[in-house]
Coordinates of C-alpha atoms in Angstrom, one line a residue:
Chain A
X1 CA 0.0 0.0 0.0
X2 CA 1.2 3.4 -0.9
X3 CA -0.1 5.1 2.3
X4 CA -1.3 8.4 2.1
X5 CA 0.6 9.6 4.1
X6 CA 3.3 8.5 1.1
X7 CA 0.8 9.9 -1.4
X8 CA 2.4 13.6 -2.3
X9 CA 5.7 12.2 -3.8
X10 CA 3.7 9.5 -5.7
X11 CA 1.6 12.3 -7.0
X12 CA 4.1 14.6 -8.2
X13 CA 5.9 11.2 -10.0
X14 CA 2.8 10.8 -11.7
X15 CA 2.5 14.4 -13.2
X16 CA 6.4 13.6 -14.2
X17 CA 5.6 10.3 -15.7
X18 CA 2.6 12.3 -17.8
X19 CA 4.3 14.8 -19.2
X20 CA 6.9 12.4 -20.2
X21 CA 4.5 10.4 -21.7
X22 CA 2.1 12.6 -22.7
X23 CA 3.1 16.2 -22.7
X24 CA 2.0 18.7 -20.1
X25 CA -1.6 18.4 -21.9
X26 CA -1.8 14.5 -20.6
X27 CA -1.0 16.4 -17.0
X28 CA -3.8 18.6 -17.2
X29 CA -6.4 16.1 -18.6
X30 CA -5.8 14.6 -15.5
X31 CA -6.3 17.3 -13.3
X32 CA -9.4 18.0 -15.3
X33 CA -10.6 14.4 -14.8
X34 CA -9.8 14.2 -10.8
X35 CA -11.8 17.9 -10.4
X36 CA -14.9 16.8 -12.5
X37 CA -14.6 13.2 -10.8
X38 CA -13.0 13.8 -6.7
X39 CA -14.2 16.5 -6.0
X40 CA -17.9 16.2 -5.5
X41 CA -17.6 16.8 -1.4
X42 CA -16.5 20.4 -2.8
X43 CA -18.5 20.9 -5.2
X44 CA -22.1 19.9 -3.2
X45 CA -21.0 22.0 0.0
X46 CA -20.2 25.5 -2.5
X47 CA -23.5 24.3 -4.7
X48 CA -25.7 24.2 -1.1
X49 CA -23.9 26.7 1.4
X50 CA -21.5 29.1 -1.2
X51 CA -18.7 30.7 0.9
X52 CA -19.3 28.5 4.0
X53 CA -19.8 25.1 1.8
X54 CA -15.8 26.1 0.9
X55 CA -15.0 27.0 4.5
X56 CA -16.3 24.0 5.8
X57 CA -14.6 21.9 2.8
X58 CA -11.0 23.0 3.2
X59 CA -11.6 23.5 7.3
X60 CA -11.5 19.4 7.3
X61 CA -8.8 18.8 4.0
X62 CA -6.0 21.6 5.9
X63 CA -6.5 20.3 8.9
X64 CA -6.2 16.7 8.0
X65 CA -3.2 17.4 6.1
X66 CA -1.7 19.0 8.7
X67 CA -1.2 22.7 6.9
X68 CA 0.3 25.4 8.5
X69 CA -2.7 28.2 7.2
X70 CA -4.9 30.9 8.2
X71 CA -8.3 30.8 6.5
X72 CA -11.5 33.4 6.7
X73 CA -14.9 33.9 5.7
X74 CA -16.8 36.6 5.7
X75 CA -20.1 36.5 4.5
X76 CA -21.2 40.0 5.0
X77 CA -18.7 41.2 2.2
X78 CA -18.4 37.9 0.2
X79 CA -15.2 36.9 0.5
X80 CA -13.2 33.4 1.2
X81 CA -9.6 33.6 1.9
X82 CA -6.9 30.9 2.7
X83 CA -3.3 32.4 3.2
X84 CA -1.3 29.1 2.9
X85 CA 2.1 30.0 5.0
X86 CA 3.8 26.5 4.7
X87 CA 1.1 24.0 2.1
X88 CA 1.5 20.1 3.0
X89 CA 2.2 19.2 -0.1
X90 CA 4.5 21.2 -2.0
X91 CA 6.2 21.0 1.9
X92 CA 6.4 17.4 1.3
X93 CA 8.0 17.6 -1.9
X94 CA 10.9 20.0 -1.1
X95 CA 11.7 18.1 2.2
X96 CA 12.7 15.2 0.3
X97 CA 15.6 15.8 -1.0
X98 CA 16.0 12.9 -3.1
X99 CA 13.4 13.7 -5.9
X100 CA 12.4 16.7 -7.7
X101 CA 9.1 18.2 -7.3
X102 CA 7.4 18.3 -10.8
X103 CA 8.0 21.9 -12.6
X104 CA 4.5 22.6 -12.6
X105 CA 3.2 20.7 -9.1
X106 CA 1.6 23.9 -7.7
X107 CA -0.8 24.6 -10.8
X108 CA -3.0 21.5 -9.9
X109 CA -4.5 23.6 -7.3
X110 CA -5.5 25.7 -9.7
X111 CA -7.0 24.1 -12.2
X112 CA -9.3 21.3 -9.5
X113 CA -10.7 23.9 -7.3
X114 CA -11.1 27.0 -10.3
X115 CA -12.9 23.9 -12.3
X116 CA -15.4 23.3 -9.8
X117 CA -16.4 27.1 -8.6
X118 CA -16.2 29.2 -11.3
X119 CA -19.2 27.1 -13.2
X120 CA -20.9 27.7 -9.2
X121 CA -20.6 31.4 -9.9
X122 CA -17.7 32.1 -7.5
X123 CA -14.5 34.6 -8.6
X124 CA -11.7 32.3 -8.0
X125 CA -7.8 33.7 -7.2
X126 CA -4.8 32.4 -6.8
X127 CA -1.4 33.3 -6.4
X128 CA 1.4 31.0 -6.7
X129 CA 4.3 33.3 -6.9
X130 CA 5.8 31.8 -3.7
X131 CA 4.4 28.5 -4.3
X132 CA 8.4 27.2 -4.5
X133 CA 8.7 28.5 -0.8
X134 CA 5.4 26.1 -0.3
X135 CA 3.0 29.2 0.2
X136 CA 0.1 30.6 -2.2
X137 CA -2.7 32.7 -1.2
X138 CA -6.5 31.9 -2.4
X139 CA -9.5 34.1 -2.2
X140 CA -12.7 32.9 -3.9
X141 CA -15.4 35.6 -4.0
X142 CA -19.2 35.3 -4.5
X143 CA -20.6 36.9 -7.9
X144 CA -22.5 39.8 -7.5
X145 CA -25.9 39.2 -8.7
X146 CA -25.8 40.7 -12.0
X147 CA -23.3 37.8 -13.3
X148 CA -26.4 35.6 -13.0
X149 CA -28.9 38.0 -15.3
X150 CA -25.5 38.4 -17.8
X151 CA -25.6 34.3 -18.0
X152 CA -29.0 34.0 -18.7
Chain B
X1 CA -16.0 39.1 16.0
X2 CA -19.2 39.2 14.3
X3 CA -20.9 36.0 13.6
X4 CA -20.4 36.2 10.1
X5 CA -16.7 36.5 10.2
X6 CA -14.8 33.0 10.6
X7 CA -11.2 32.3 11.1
X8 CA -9.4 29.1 11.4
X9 CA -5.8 29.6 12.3
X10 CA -3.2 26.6 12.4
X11 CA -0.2 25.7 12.7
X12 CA 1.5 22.2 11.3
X13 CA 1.8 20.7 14.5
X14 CA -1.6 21.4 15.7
X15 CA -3.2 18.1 13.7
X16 CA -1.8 14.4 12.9
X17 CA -0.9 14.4 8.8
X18 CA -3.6 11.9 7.5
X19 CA -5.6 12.7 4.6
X20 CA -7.1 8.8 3.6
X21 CA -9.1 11.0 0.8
X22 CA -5.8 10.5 -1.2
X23 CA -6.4 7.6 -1.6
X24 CA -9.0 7.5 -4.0
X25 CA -6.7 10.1 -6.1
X26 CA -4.4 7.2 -6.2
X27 CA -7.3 5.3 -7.5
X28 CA -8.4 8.2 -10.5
X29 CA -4.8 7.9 -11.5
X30 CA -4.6 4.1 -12.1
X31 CA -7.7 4.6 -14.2
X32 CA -6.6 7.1 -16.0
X33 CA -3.1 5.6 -16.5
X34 CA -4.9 2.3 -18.0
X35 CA -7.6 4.4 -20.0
X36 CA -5.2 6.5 -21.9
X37 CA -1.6 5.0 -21.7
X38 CA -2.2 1.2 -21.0
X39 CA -1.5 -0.9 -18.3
X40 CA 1.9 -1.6 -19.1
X41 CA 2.5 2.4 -18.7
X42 CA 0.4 2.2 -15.6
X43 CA 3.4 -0.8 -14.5
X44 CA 5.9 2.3 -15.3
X45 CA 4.3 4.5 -13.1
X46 CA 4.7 2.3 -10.1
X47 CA 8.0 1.1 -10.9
X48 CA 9.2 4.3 -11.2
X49 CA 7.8 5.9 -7.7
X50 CA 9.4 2.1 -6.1
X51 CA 12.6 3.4 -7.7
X52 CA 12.5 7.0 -6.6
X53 CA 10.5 8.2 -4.1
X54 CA 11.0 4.6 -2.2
X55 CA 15.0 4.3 -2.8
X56 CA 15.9 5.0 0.5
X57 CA 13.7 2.1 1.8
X58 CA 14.8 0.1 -0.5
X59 CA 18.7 0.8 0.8
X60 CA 17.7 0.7 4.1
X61 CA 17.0 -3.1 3.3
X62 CA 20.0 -3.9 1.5
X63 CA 21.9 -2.4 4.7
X64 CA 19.8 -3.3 7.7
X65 CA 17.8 -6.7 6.4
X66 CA 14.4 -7.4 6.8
X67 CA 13.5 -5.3 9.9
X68 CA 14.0 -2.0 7.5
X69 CA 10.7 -3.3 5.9
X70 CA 9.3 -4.5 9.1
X71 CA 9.8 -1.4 10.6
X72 CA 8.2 1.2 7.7
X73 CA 4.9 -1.1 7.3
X74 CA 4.5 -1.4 10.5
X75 CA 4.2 2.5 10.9
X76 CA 2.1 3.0 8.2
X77 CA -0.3 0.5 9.1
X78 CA -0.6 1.3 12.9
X79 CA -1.1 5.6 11.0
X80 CA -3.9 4.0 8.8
X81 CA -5.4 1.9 11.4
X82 CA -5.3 -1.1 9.6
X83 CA -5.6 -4.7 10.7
X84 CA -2.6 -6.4 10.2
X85 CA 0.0 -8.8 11.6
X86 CA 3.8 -9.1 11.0
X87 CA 6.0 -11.7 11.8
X88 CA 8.9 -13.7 10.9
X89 CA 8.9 -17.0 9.4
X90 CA 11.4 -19.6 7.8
X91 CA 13.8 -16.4 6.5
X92 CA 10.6 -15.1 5.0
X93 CA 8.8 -11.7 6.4
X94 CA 5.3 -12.1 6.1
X95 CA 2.5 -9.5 6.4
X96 CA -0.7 -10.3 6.7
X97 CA -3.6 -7.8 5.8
X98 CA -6.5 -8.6 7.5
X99 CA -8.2 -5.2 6.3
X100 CA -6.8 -2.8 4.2
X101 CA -6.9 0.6 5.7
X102 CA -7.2 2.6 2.2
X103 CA -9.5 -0.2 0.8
X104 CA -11.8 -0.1 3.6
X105 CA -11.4 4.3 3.7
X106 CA -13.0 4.2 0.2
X107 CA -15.4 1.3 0.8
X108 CA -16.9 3.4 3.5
X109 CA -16.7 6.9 1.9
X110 CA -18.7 5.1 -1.0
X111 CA -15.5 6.8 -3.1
X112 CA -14.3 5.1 -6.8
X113 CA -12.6 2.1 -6.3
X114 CA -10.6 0.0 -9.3
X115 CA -9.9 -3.4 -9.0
X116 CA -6.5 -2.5 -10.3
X117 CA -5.6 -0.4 -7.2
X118 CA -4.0 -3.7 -5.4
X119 CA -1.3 -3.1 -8.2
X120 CA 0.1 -0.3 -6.2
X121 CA 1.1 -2.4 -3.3
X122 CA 2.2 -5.3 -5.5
X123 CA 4.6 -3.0 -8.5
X124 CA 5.7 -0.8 -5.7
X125 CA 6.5 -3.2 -3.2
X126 CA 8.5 -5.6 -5.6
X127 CA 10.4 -2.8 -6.7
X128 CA 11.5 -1.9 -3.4
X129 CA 12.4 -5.3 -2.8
X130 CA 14.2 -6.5 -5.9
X131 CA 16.4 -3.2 -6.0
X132 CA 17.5 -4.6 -3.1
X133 CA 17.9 -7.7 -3.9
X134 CA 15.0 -9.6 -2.3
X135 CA 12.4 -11.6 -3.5
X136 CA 8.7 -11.0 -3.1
X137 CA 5.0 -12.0 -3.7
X138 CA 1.7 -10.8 -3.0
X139 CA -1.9 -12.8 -3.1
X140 CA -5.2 -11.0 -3.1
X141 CA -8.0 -11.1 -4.5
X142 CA -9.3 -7.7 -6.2
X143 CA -10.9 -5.8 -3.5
X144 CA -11.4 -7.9 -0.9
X145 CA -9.4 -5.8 0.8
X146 CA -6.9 -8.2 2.2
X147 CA -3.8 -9.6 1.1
X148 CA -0.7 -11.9 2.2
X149 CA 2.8 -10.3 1.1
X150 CA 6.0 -12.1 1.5
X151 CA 10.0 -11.0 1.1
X152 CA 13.0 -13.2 1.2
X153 CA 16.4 -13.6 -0.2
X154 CA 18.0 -16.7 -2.1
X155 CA 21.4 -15.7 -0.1
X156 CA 22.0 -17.5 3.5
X157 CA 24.0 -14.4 5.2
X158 CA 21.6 -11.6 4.5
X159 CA 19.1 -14.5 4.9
X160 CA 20.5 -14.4 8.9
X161 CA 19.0 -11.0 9.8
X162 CA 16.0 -12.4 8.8
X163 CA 16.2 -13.9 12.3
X164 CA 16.9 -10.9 14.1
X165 CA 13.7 -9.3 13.1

């Protein structure tokens, strides 16, 4: 058993092992695949409770894998935020020293969770320019109201 | 703070690392590995994390012997909270999986589950083992959840800290 505890490294190999095969599209078809198909947790809590659906989604993922994070929601003004001071996984990947953390490891994050709320209605951000250092910052924001007339 | 203002604040060591959700990831990617690429590439894959995420295991038991082995499933099993026993028996190391802690976590989550996800444990594990020159086999049945792996080596003096374990 590859416990999951094990997991991160085995997931960065993968995204190697695609691109190799596959090109970086083969990586991202994955991604694409594992947000329309994994995450359906997220994707019912933001459909049924917005904001809080999210907070109360990566409230039990963080915590379980043990990130150091600050995370808020306000609902008054709309707006989700996780500041992600030292992420579990890209962590992971730079503490062991004897592989390489795939080139483009951080972008997952971006693709699964932007997949799954932006169709919802939410504005999703992220910022990976210190995601080598293991840290990003996220804010997902509700639509305002209009976005909903402009779709119809 | 107002009621509609929430903050969760943490720091690493404030919660135990175990996300079990990953493993039905691992699952999505064996799928998706056989769907587009074939199972031989999916065989690559696992090779390939045995060889280099795993090659420190897998000198730790060329060095140390069978306890190196005994030692790193022991830990991940008693993390997973899985039923298993260990022992030692005729040179062999033998583990026993009485319940499969990531098997069960998807079974009861109601999460995808392949029948090819047993592969992990068997291409990984054989990896580790033949880098270092041991032998091993694995029998399970797909998705029962429980399996019976074995490692030895065909050499008498690294078969003797066998015996220490």
């Amino acid at each position: 058993m590859i416990s999951c505890t094990e997991f991160i490294p085995a997931y960065s190999e993968l995204f190697k092992f695609l691109d190799e095969k596959g090109g970086k599209e083969a990586v991202f078809r994955f991604w694409e695949i594992l947000s329309d198909n994994f995450l359906g947790n997220l994707r019912e809590l933001a459909e049924k409770k917005g904001l809080a659906g999210c907070f109360e989604y990566w409230s039990r993922s963080l915590t379980e894998e043990a990130a150091d994070f600050k995370m808020s929601l306000d609902e008054d003004t709309g707006l989700f935020e996780i500041d992600m001071r030292y992420c579990p996984s890209m962590g992971r990947l730079l503490e062991e020293k004897h592989i390489k953390p795939y080139e483009y490891y951080c972008e997952h994050c971006d693709t699964l969770y932007r997949r799954v709320l932006e169709p919802l209605g939410f504005n999703y951000e992220i910022d990976l320019s210190n995601c080598k250092d293991a840290k990003c910052k996220l804010r997902i924001k509700k639509m305002k109201e209009d976005y909903e007339v402009q779709k119809i | 703070m107002p009621d509609k203002i929430k903050v969760i604040d943490c720091k690493q060591s404030d919660n135990e690392y175990l996300h079990k959700d990953f493993h039905g990831a691992l699952c999505y990617a064996i799928k998706y590995l056989d769907d587009n690429f074939g199972e031989k590439a999916t065989e690559e894959y696992l090779i390939q994390v045995g060889k280099t995420y795993f090659k420190p295991l897998s000198e730790k038991l060329k060095r140390e012997g069978l306890e190196a082995l005994r030692s790193h499933w022991k830990n991940i099993f008693k993390k997973e909270q899985g039923e298993f026993n260990i022992y030692c028996e005729n040179d062999k190391l033998i583990c026993e999986v009485k319940q499969c802690p990531a098997i069960a976590h998807l079974k009861k989550t109601g999460s995808f589950f392949t029948d090819r996800y047993c592969q992990t444990t068997v291409i990984v594990n054989k990896t580790i083992c033949n880098d270092a020159g041991y032998q091993f086999t694995c029998e399970y049945k797909s998705g029962e959840g429980k399996c019976v792996q074995k490692v030895w080596i065909e050499n008498f003096e690294q078969a003797t800290r066998c015996r220490k374990v």
